[in-house]
Amino acid sequence: MDYFEIAKQKFDNLRTKKDVLILSVESSCDETAIALVKNGRQVLANAVSSQIEIHKKFGGVVPEVASRNHIKNITTVLDETLTESGVTLDDVDAVAVTYGAGLVGALLVGVNFAKTLAYALKVPLIAVSHVHGHIGANYISHQDLEPPFLCLMVSGGHTALVDVRDYCDFSVLGSTVDDSVGECFDKVARVLGLSYPGGPNIEKLAKNGKKCIKFNYHTPLPNSLNFSFSGLKTAVVNYVHNLQQKNVQVPKADIACSFQELAVEELVGKTMHACQKLNSQKLVIAGGVGANSRLRERLSQACEKNGIQMFAPNLRYCTDNAAMIGSIAYFYIRAGKGLADLTLTAVPTVRIDA
Ligand code: KG4
Ligand code: ZN
């Protein structure tokens, strides 16, 4: 029997097997990550090698540099994962990997590594969508959390409201028509001279500022569940450039705070609107911007007011990691989804509802 015949048979068995141990690989951007996750909920090991320090000096992720560093680090990350978990590769039931969305060159390193491992171990290869992984971060953070729920997906690549009807059944209610909110945080950080990654540095700086700056900006798409962040980004950038041209000191903390408040209110308003529309009692936050403490605070206040239960991932699972990929891969397997053959390749974008 060739590899894929064996993989198909094992995949079918895994749909009902009592315990399923998944080794998961994530390399979509600048984190090289490998995890071991049991039954979608229990993280045995979660190793992440971050390239932040390398990309900082360029002010953002340089795709070619990211790919090269994934290649350099990935076997060490696997060794760390195995040592931390105490299991051996023979215990692994399936290998899962992020195949998109992300930087194609970076993704290819993880995809090729996972294909090689799956082939050598003769276990199924599971192709996972990165955004679904961000939702999976919640299943390892909240053991009792089950769909259906509404998800606010806020990452560097996505800003969307997703109706999660089941573990593998997603419907997009609204998404950004231009920039993601993460991109907006990163660009505002850059114009304020803050280092990469911008989001966490805006959050830090905003704590010392006041919401007192009026940007030349009107809330876009007021009656829609779609988002638009490019207007806010441009308004802040223009505001800063204007002051710089006049040689006026830039009140960085106040700008960070005023910008963050506008971005957060935009997210909170539409999220509450979507909850009402769906009559949803459960809200789940997913993606890197979900680490923002002001967003969590405002959403939690709004949820409390409206009788909605709110869930957010533990901070270590909020930004990119492989444990979240291993979690959702388990639910893919249970639903008979995601089995890939050895022609699997990387793609830059994936539909959330695919
Ligand atoms: O989900 P993620 O780690 O990667 C993608 O899938 O894109 O999200 C990265 C984004 C970046 O734009 C980063 O600046 C933002 O999440 N981010 C934050 C915070 N932590 C990360 N934005 C605001 N506040 C934070 N604390
Ligand atoms: Zn991500």
Coordinates of C-alpha atoms and ligand atoms in Angstrom, one line a residue:
M1 CA 0.0 0.0 0.0
D2 CA 1.3 3.5 -0.8
Y3 CA 1.5 6.2 1.8
F4 CA -1.8 7.9 1.0
E5 CA -3.8 4.6 1.2
I6 CA -2.4 4.0 4.6
A7 CA -3.0 7.6 5.7
K8 CA -6.6 7.4 4.5
Q9 CA -7.3 4.2 6.5
K10 CA -5.7 5.6 9.6
F11 CA -7.6 8.9 9.2
D12 CA -10.9 7.0 9.1
N13 CA -9.9 5.1 12.3
L14 CA -9.0 8.4 14.0
R15 CA -12.5 9.7 13.6
T16 CA -13.6 7.3 16.4
K17 CA -10.4 6.5 18.2
K18 CA -10.6 7.3 21.9
D19 CA -7.3 9.3 22.2
V20 CA -5.8 11.2 19.4
L21 CA -2.4 12.8 19.7
I22 CA -1.5 15.4 17.1
L23 CA 1.8 16.9 16.3
S24 CA 1.2 20.4 14.8
V25 CA 3.4 22.8 12.9
E26 CA 2.9 26.5 12.3
S27 CA 5.2 28.8 10.3
S28 CA 2.8 31.2 8.6
C29 CA 4.7 34.4 9.6
D30 CA 7.6 35.0 12.0
E31 CA 7.0 32.3 14.7
T32 CA 8.4 28.8 14.1
A33 CA 6.1 26.7 16.3
I34 CA 5.5 23.0 17.0
A35 CA 3.1 21.5 19.5
L36 CA 1.7 18.2 20.7
V37 CA -2.0 18.3 21.5
K38 CA -4.2 15.5 22.8
N39 CA -7.9 15.3 21.9
G40 CA -8.0 18.9 20.8
R41 CA -8.0 20.2 24.4
Q42 CA -4.8 19.1 26.2
V43 CA -1.5 20.7 25.3
L44 CA 1.4 18.4 26.1
A45 CA 4.0 20.8 24.7
N46 CA 4.0 24.1 22.8
A47 CA 7.4 25.3 21.6
V48 CA 7.6 28.7 19.8
S49 CA 10.7 30.2 18.4
S50 CA 10.0 33.9 17.8
Q51 CA 11.9 35.9 15.2
I52 CA 10.7 39.3 16.6
E53 CA 14.2 40.4 17.5
I54 CA 15.4 39.6 13.9
H55 CA 12.6 41.5 12.2
K56 CA 12.6 44.5 14.6
K57 CA 15.5 46.2 12.9
F58 CA 13.5 46.2 9.6
G59 CA 10.3 47.6 11.2
G60 CA 8.3 44.6 10.1
V61 CA 8.5 41.0 8.9
V62 CA 10.8 40.5 5.9
P63 CA 9.3 37.4 4.2
E64 CA 12.6 36.0 2.8
V65 CA 14.3 36.4 6.2
A66 CA 11.4 34.7 7.9
S67 CA 11.6 31.6 5.6
R68 CA 15.3 31.2 6.1
N69 CA 15.0 31.4 9.9
H70 CA 12.1 28.9 9.9
I71 CA 14.5 26.5 8.0
K72 CA 17.3 27.2 10.5
N73 CA 15.1 26.7 13.6
I74 CA 12.5 24.1 12.9
T75 CA 14.3 20.9 13.9
T76 CA 15.4 22.5 17.2
V77 CA 11.8 23.5 17.9
L78 CA 10.7 19.9 17.2
D79 CA 13.3 18.6 19.6
E80 CA 12.1 21.1 22.3
T81 CA 8.5 19.9 21.8
L82 CA 9.4 16.3 22.1
T83 CA 11.6 16.9 25.2
E84 CA 8.9 19.0 26.9
S85 CA 6.1 16.5 26.3
G86 CA 8.1 13.3 27.1
V87 CA 6.4 11.5 24.1
T88 CA 8.1 10.0 21.1
L89 CA 7.3 10.4 17.4
D90 CA 5.9 6.9 17.5
D91 CA 3.1 8.0 19.7
V92 CA 1.9 10.6 17.2
D93 CA -1.4 9.8 15.4
A94 CA -1.4 12.6 12.9
V95 CA 0.7 15.6 11.7
A96 CA -1.2 18.9 11.3
V97 CA 0.2 21.9 9.5
T98 CA -0.9 25.5 8.7
Y99 CA -1.1 25.6 4.8
G100 CA -2.5 29.2 4.7
A101 CA -3.2 32.0 5.1
G102 CA 0.2 33.6 5.4
L103 CA 3.6 34.3 3.8
V104 CA 3.9 31.6 1.2
G105 CA 7.7 31.1 1.6
A106 CA 7.3 30.9 5.3
L107 CA 4.4 28.5 5.1
L108 CA 6.2 26.2 2.7
V109 CA 8.9 25.5 5.3
G110 CA 6.3 24.2 7.8
V111 CA 4.3 22.4 5.0
N112 CA 7.4 20.6 3.7
F113 CA 8.5 19.7 7.2
A114 CA 5.1 18.3 8.1
K115 CA 4.8 16.3 4.9
T116 CA 8.2 14.7 5.5
L117 CA 7.3 13.8 9.1
A118 CA 3.9 12.4 8.1
Y119 CA 5.4 10.3 5.3
A120 CA 8.2 9.0 7.5
L121 CA 5.8 8.1 10.3
K122 CA 3.1 6.8 7.9
V123 CA 0.4 8.9 9.6
P124 CA -2.3 11.2 8.1
L125 CA -1.3 14.8 7.2
I126 CA -3.9 17.4 8.1
A127 CA -4.0 20.7 6.3
V128 CA -5.2 23.4 8.7
S129 CA -6.4 27.0 8.0
H130 CA -4.6 29.5 10.2
V131 CA -7.7 31.4 11.1
H132 CA -9.5 28.3 12.2
G133 CA -6.5 27.7 14.4
H134 CA -7.0 31.0 16.1
I135 CA -10.5 29.8 17.1
G136 CA -9.0 26.5 18.3
A137 CA -6.9 28.6 20.8
N138 CA -10.1 29.0 22.7
Y139 CA -10.8 25.2 23.0
I140 CA -7.4 24.7 24.8
S141 CA -8.0 27.7 27.0
H142 CA -11.6 26.8 28.0
Q143 CA -12.2 23.1 28.3
D144 CA -16.0 23.3 28.3
L145 CA -16.4 25.7 25.4
E146 CA -18.4 24.3 22.5
P147 CA -20.0 25.8 19.4
P148 CA -22.3 27.5 18.5
F149 CA -20.9 30.9 19.2
L150 CA -20.1 34.2 17.6
C151 CA -16.4 34.8 17.0
L152 CA -14.7 38.2 16.7
M153 CA -11.6 37.3 14.6
V154 CA -8.9 40.0 15.0
S155 CA -5.5 39.2 13.7
G156 CA -2.8 40.8 11.5
G157 CA -4.4 39.3 8.4
H158 CA -8.1 39.2 9.3
T159 CA -10.9 41.3 10.9
A160 CA -14.2 39.4 10.8
L161 CA -17.3 38.4 12.6
V162 CA -17.8 34.7 12.2
D163 CA -20.9 32.6 13.1
V164 CA -19.3 29.4 14.3
R165 CA -22.2 27.0 14.0
D166 CA -20.2 23.9 14.7
Y167 CA -16.5 23.0 15.1
C168 CA -16.0 23.0 11.4
D169 CA -19.0 25.1 10.2
F170 CA -18.2 28.7 9.8
S171 CA -20.2 31.5 8.2
V172 CA -18.8 35.1 7.8
L173 CA -21.3 37.8 8.9
G174 CA -18.9 40.7 8.1
S175 CA -15.3 41.3 7.5
T176 CA -13.0 44.2 6.7
V177 CA -13.3 45.8 3.3
D178 CA -9.7 47.1 3.4
D179 CA -7.1 46.8 6.2
S180 CA -7.2 44.5 9.1
V181 CA -7.3 46.1 12.6
G182 CA -3.9 44.5 13.3
E183 CA -2.4 46.2 10.2
C184 CA -3.9 49.5 11.4
F185 CA -2.2 49.1 14.9
D186 CA 1.1 48.2 13.2
K187 CA 1.0 51.2 10.9
V188 CA 0.0 53.7 13.6
A189 CA 2.8 52.3 15.8
R190 CA 5.3 52.8 12.9
V191 CA 4.3 56.4 12.4
L192 CA 4.7 57.0 16.1
G193 CA 8.2 55.5 15.9
L194 CA 7.4 52.4 18.0
S195 CA 9.2 49.2 17.3
Y196 CA 7.7 46.1 15.7
P197 CA 5.3 44.4 16.6
G198 CA 3.3 47.6 16.8
G199 CA 0.1 46.3 18.5
P200 CA 1.5 45.5 22.0
N201 CA 3.6 48.8 22.0
I202 CA 0.5 50.9 21.2
E203 CA -1.3 49.2 24.0
K204 CA 1.6 50.0 26.4
L205 CA 1.9 53.6 25.3
A206 CA -1.9 54.2 25.4
K207 CA -1.9 53.5 29.2
N208 CA 0.0 56.7 29.7
G209 CA -2.2 58.8 27.4
K210 CA -5.7 60.4 27.3
K211 CA -8.5 60.1 24.8
C212 CA -8.3 63.8 23.8
I213 CA -7.2 63.8 20.2
K214 CA -9.8 64.4 17.5
F215 CA -8.7 62.9 14.2
N216 CA -10.2 64.0 10.9
Y217 CA -12.3 60.8 10.7
H218 CA -15.9 59.6 10.6
T219 CA -17.0 56.1 11.6
P220 CA -17.3 54.2 8.3
L221 CA -20.0 51.7 7.2
P222 CA -22.3 52.6 10.2
N223 CA -25.1 50.2 9.4
S224 CA -23.1 47.2 8.2
L225 CA -21.3 44.3 9.9
N226 CA -18.3 44.9 7.6
F227 CA -15.3 46.9 8.9
S228 CA -13.1 49.5 7.4
F229 CA -9.8 50.5 9.0
S230 CA -7.9 52.3 6.3
G231 CA -9.7 55.6 7.0
L232 CA -8.7 55.5 10.6
K233 CA -5.1 54.5 9.7
T234 CA -4.8 57.4 7.2
A235 CA -6.4 59.9 9.7
V236 CA -3.8 59.1 12.4
V237 CA -0.9 59.1 9.9
N238 CA -2.0 62.5 8.5
Y239 CA -2.4 63.9 12.0
V240 CA 1.1 62.9 12.9
H241 CA 2.7 64.1 9.7
N242 CA 0.9 67.5 10.0
L243 CA 2.4 68.1 13.5
Q244 CA 5.8 67.0 12.3
Q245 CA 5.7 69.4 9.3
K246 CA 4.9 72.2 11.7
N247 CA 7.7 71.1 14.0
V248 CA 5.2 70.6 16.8
Q249 CA 5.9 67.9 19.4
V250 CA 3.9 64.8 18.8
P251 CA 1.8 63.8 21.8
K252 CA 2.5 60.1 21.2
A253 CA 0.7 58.6 24.3
D254 CA -2.5 60.7 23.7
I255 CA -2.5 59.7 20.0
A256 CA -2.0 56.0 20.9
C257 CA -4.8 56.2 23.4
S258 CA -7.2 58.1 21.2
F259 CA -6.5 55.8 18.3
Q260 CA -6.9 52.6 20.4
E261 CA -10.2 53.8 21.8
L262 CA -11.6 54.4 18.3
A263 CA -10.4 51.1 17.0
V264 CA -11.8 49.2 20.0
E265 CA -15.2 51.0 20.0
E266 CA -15.5 50.1 16.3
L267 CA -14.9 46.4 17.1
V268 CA -17.1 46.4 20.2
G269 CA -20.1 48.2 18.5
K270 CA -20.2 45.8 15.6
T271 CA -19.7 42.7 17.7
M272 CA -22.6 43.6 19.9
H273 CA -24.7 44.3 16.9
A274 CA -23.9 40.9 15.5
C275 CA -24.6 39.2 18.8
Q276 CA -28.1 40.8 18.8
K277 CA -28.7 39.9 15.2
L278 CA -27.8 36.2 15.8
N279 CA -29.3 36.3 19.3
S280 CA -26.0 34.9 20.4
Q281 CA -25.3 34.3 24.1
K282 CA -21.7 33.4 23.6
L283 CA -18.8 35.5 22.2
V284 CA -15.4 34.2 21.5
I285 CA -12.4 36.4 20.7
A286 CA -9.6 35.1 18.4
G287 CA -6.4 36.4 16.9
G288 CA -3.4 38.4 17.9
V289 CA -5.3 41.7 18.5
G290 CA -7.4 39.7 21.0
A291 CA -4.4 40.0 23.3
N292 CA -5.2 43.8 23.7
S293 CA -6.3 44.4 27.3
R294 CA -8.5 47.4 26.4
L295 CA -10.4 45.4 23.8
R296 CA -10.9 42.6 26.3
E297 CA -12.0 45.1 29.0
R298 CA -14.5 46.9 26.7
L299 CA -15.9 43.7 25.2
S300 CA -16.3 42.2 28.6
Q301 CA -18.2 45.2 29.9
A302 CA -20.5 45.2 26.8
C303 CA -21.1 41.4 27.2
E304 CA -22.0 41.8 30.8
K305 CA -24.5 44.5 30.0
N306 CA -26.1 42.4 27.4
G307 CA -26.1 39.0 29.2
I308 CA -23.5 37.5 26.9
Q309 CA -20.8 35.1 28.1
M310 CA -17.3 36.1 26.8
F311 CA -14.3 33.8 26.1
A312 CA -10.8 34.8 25.1
P313 CA -7.7 32.6 24.7
N314 CA -5.0 32.5 27.4
L315 CA -2.5 35.1 26.3
R316 CA 0.1 32.5 25.3
Y317 CA -2.3 31.0 22.8
C318 CA -3.6 34.3 21.4
T319 CA -0.8 35.2 19.1
D320 CA 0.6 32.7 16.6
N321 CA 1.5 29.2 18.1
A322 CA 1.1 25.6 17.0
A323 CA -1.1 24.4 19.9
M324 CA -4.1 26.2 18.4
I325 CA -3.4 24.4 15.1
G326 CA -3.2 21.0 16.9
S327 CA -6.5 21.8 18.6
I328 CA -8.6 22.6 15.6
A329 CA -7.0 19.7 13.6
Y330 CA -8.5 17.3 16.1
F331 CA -12.0 18.7 15.3
Y332 CA -11.2 18.6 11.6
I333 CA -10.4 14.9 11.9
R334 CA -13.6 14.2 13.9
A335 CA -15.6 15.9 11.2
G336 CA -13.7 14.0 8.4
K337 CA -12.1 17.2 7.1
G338 CA -8.5 18.2 6.3
L339 CA -6.8 15.0 5.1
A340 CA -4.1 16.1 2.6
D341 CA -1.9 14.1 0.3
L342 CA 1.8 14.8 -0.3
T343 CA 1.0 17.3 -3.0
L344 CA -0.1 19.8 -0.3
T345 CA 1.3 23.2 -0.9
A346 CA 1.0 26.6 0.8
V347 CA -1.5 29.3 -0.2
P348 CA -1.5 33.1 0.7
T349 CA -5.2 33.3 1.5
V350 CA -7.9 31.0 2.7
R351 CA -11.6 31.7 3.0
I352 CA -12.7 31.6 6.6
D353 CA -15.8 29.6 5.6
A354 CA -13.8 27.1 3.5
Ligands
KG4_1 O1 -2.9 36.6 15.1 P1 -1.5 37.2 14.9 O2 -0.5 36.8 15.9 O3 -1.0 36.9 13.5 C1 -1.8 36.8 12.4 O4 -2.4 35.8 12.1 O5 -1.8 37.9 11.7 O6 -1.8 38.7 14.9 C2 -0.7 39.7 14.8 C3 -1.3 41.0 15.0 C4 -0.3 42.1 14.8 O7 -0.9 43.1 13.9 C5 0.0 42.6 16.2 O8 0.4 44.0 16.2 C6 -1.3 42.4 16.8 O9 -1.8 41.2 16.3 N1 -1.3 42.4 18.3 C7 -1.8 43.4 19.1 C8 -1.5 43.0 20.4 N2 -0.8 41.9 20.4 C9 -0.6 41.5 19.1 N3 -2.6 44.4 18.8 C10 -3.1 45.2 19.8 N4 -2.8 44.9 21.1 C11 -2.0 43.9 21.4 N5 -1.7 43.6 22.7
ZN2 ZN -2.2 34.4 13.4

